Short mmCIF file of C-alpha atoms in Angstrom, two decimals:
data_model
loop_
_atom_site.label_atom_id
_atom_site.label_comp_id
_atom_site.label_asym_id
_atom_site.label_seq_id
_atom_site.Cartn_x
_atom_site.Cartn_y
_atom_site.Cartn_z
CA UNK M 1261 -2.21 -50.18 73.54
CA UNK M 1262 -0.95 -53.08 71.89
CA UNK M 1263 0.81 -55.47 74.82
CA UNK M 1264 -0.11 -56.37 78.04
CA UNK M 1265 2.73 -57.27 80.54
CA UNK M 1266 1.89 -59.11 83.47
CA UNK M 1267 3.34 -59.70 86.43
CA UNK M 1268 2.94 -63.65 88.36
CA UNK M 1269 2.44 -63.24 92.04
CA UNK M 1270 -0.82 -61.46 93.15
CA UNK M 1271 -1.93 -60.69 89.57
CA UNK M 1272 -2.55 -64.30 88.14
CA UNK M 1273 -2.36 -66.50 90.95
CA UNK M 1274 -1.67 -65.33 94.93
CA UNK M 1275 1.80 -67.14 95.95
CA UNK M 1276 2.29 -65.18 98.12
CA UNK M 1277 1.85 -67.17 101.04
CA UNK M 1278 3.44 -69.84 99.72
CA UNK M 1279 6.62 -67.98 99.49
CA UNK M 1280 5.48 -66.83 103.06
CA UNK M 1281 5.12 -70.38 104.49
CA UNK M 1282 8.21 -71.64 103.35
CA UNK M 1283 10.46 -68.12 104.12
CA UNK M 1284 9.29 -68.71 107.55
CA UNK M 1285 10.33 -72.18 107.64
CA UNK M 1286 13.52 -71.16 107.07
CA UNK M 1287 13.70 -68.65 109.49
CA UNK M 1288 12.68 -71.06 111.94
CA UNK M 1289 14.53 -74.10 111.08
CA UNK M 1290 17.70 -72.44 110.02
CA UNK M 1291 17.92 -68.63 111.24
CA UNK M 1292 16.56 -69.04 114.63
CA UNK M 1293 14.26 -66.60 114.97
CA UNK M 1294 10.62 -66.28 113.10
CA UNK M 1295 9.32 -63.54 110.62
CA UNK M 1296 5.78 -61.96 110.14
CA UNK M 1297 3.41 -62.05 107.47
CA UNK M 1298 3.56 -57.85 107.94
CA UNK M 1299 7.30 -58.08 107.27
CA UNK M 1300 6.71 -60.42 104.40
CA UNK M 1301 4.83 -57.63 102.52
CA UNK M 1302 8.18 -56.22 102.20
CA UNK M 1303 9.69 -59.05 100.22
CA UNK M 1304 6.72 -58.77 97.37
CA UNK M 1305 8.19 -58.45 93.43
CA UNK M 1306 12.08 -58.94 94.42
CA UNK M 1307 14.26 -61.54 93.70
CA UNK M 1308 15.34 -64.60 95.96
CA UNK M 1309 18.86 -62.84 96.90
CA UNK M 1310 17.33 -59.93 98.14
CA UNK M 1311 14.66 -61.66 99.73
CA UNK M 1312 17.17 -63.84 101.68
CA UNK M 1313 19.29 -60.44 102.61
CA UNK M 1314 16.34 -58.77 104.43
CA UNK M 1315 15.59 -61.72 106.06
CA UNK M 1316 18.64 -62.29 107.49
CA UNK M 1317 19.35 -58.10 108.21
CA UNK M 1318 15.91 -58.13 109.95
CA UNK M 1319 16.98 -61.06 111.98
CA UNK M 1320 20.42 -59.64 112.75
CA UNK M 1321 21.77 -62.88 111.29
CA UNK M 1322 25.22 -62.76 109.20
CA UNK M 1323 25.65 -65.74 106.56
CA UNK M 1324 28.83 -66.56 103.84
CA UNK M 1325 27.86 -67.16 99.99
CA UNK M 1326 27.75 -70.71 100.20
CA UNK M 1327 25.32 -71.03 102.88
CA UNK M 1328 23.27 -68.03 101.40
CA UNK M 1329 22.85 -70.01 98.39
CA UNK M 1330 21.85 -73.12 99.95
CA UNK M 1331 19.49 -71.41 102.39
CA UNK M 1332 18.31 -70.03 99.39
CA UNK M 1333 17.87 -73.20 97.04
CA UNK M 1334 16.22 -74.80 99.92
CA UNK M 1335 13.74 -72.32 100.47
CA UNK M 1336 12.97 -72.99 96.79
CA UNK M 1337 12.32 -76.17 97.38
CA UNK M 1338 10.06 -75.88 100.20
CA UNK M 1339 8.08 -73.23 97.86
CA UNK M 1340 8.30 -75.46 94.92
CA UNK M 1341 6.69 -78.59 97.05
CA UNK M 1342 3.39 -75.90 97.61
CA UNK M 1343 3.15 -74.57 94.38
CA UNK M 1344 3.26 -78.04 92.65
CA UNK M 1345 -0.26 -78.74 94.15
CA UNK M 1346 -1.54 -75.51 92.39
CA UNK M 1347 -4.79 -76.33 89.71
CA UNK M 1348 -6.57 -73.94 87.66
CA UNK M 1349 -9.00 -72.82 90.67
CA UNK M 1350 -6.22 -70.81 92.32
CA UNK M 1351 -5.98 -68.39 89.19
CA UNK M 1352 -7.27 -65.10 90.47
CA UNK M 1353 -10.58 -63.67 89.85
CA UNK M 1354 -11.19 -62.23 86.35
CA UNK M 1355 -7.93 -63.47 85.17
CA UNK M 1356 -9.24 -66.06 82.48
CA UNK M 1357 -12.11 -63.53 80.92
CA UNK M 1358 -9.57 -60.66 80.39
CA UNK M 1359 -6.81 -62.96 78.94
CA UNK M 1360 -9.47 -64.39 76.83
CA UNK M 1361 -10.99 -60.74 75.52
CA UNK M 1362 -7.27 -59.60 75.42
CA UNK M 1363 -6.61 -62.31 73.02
CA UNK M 1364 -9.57 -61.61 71.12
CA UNK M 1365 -8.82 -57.69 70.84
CA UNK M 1366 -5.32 -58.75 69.21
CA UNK M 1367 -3.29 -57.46 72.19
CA UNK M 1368 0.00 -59.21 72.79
CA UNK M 1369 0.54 -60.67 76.19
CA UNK M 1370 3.70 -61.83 78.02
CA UNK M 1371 4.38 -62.95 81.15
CA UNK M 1372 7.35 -60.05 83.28
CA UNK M 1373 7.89 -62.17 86.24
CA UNK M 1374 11.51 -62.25 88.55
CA UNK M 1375 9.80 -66.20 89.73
CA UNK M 1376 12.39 -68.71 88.33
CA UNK M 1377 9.20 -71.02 88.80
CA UNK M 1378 6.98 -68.81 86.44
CA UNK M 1379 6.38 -71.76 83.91
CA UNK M 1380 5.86 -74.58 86.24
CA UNK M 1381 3.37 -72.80 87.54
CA UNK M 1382 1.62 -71.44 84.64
CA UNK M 1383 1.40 -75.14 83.45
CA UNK M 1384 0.26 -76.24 86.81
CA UNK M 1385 -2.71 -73.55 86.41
CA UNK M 1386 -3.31 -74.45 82.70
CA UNK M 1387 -2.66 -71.07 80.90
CA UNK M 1388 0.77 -71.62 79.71
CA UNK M 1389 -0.20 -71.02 76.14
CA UNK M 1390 -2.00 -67.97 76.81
CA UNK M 1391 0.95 -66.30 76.83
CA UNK M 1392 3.34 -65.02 73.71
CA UNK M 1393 6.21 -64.54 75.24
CA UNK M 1394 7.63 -65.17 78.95
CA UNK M 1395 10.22 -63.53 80.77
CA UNK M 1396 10.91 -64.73 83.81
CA UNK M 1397 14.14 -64.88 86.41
CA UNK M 1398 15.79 -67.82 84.54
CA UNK M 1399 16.11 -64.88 81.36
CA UNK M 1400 16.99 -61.57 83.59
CA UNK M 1401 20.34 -60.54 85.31
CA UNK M 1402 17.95 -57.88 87.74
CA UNK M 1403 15.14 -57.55 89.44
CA UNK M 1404 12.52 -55.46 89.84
CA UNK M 1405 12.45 -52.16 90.38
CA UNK M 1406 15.02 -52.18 87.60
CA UNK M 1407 13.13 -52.09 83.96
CA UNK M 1408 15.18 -54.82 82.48
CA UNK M 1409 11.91 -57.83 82.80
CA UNK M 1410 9.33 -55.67 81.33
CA UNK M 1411 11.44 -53.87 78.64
CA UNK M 1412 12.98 -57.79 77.56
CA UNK M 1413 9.04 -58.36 77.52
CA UNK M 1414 8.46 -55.73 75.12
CA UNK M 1415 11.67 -56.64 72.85
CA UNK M 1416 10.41 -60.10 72.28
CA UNK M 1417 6.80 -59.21 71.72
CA UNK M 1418 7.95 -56.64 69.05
CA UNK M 1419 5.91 -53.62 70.77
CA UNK M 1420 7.23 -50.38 71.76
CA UNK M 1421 7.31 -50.00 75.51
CA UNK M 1422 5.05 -46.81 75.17
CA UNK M 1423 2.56 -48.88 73.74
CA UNK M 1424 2.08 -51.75 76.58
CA UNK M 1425 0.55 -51.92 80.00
CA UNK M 1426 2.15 -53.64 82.73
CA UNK M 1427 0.10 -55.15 85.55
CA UNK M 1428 1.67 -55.20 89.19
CA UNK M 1429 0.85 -55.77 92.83
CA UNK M 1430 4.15 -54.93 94.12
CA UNK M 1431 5.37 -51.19 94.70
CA UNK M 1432 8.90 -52.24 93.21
CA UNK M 1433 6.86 -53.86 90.21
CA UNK M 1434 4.78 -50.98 89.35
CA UNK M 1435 8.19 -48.44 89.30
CA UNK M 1436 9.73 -50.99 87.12
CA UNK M 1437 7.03 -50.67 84.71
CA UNK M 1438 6.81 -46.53 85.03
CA UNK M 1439 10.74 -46.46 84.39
CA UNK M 1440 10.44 -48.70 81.10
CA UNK M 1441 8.05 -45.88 79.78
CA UNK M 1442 4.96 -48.10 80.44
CA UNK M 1443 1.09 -47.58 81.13
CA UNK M 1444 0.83 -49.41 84.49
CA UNK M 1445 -2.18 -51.05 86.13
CA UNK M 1446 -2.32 -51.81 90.17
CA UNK M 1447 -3.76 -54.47 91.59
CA UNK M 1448 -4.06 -54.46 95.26
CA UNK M 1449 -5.16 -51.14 97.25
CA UNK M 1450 -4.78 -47.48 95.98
CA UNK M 1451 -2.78 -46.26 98.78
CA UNK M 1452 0.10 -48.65 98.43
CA UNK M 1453 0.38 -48.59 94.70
CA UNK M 1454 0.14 -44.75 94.93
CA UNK M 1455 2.37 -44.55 92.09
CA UNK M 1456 0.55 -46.59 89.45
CA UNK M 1457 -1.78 -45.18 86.60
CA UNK M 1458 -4.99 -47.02 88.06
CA UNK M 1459 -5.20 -49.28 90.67
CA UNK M 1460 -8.11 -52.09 90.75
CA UNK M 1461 -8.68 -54.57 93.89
CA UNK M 1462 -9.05 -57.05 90.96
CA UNK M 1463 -9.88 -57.85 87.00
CA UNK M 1464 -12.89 -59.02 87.38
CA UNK M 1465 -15.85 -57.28 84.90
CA UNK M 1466 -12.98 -55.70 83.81
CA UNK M 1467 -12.34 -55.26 80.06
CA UNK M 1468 -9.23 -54.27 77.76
CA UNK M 1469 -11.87 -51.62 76.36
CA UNK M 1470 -12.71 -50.38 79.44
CA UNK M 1471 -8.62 -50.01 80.09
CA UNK M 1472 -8.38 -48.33 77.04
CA UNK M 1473 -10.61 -45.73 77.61
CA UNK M 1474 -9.26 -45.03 81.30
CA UNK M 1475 -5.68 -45.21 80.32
CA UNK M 1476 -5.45 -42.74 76.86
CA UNK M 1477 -8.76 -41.26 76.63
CA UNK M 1478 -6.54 -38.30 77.25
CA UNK M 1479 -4.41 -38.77 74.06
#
């Protein structure tokens, strides 16, 4: 166990419904018809592009390119406007003690997000530098469930991918990390991430120790 990967939304810090509130927006403003936070669910750990395409398939809506990628850039915008008044007290519970005792164990950590915002909002948060290395959408040609984020993770971090952990709320997240050859940690509820190697609500009195021994006491 020698890197940690983690993943942005709903492990660090819940954007969730920030992407939510301004997804909706558009479907109101522009689509003409308005989405649920149920239906949102479904657009967790995938890329922009394929959020957009469900959105408009579940709304029966057809677009061209051009106006796909200006729905799409101003959806960013909106979601950039909510996450720019992010501070360090909407890091999740946990988060700052297990970086912190990570760091202190010698375990590498990096950042696997598909968020082209990743660093803004690390900065806005204040743990930019808590990372080694961050891959994020600006450095990936696909998204998750594909393997590319987490194993471009491991390649810059200098760690074989059967030595690091990924941790994921997402269902498309956690089978990216299982199809890189990676531990993988679940953070949400046990029977969505049915797939992952644990699955915790959260990290808080949570140690890499305690991971350890969970993960390869069986080795």
């Amino acid at each position: 166990m020698q890197a940690f990967l983690f993943d942005l939304d709903g492990v660090i810090v819940d954007t969730a419904h920030f992407h939510y509130q301004a997804w909706r927006r558009l479907a109101n403003e522009k689509l003409g018809f308005d989405i649920s936070e149920e239906f949102n669910e479904s657009l967790k750990g995938i890329s922009r592009t394929e959020s957009l395409d469900r959105i408009l398939a579940h709304g029966g809506v057809s677009l061209d390119d051009v106006t796909k990628e200006a729905y799409a850039t101003l959806k960013n915008q909106w979601y950039v406007e909510l996450v720019n008044q992010m501070t360090p007290a909407d890091i999740l519970p946990g988060i700052i003690e297990f970086l912190a005792q990570t760091r202190a164990d010698g375990i590498k950590i990096a950042l696997g997000s598909v968020s082209k915002n990743a660093k803004p909002i690390l900065e806005h948060i204040g743990i930019l530098s808590a990372f080694d290395a961050i891959i994020d959408g600006t450095k990936i040609s696909k998204g998750k469930p594909d393997p590319e984020v987490f194993l471009k993770g491991a390649e810059e971090l200098g760690i074989s991918p059967s030595e690091c952990v990924v941790f994921e709320d997402a269902v498309a997240g956690i089978e990216a990390g299982l199809r890189a050859g990676m531990k993988t940690v679940g953070i949400g509820q046990a029977e969505v991430l049915t797939k992952a190697d644990i699955v915790r609500s959260d990290l808080n009195n949570f140690t890499p120790n305690e991971l350890k021994k969970i993960l390869f006491s069986e080795q």
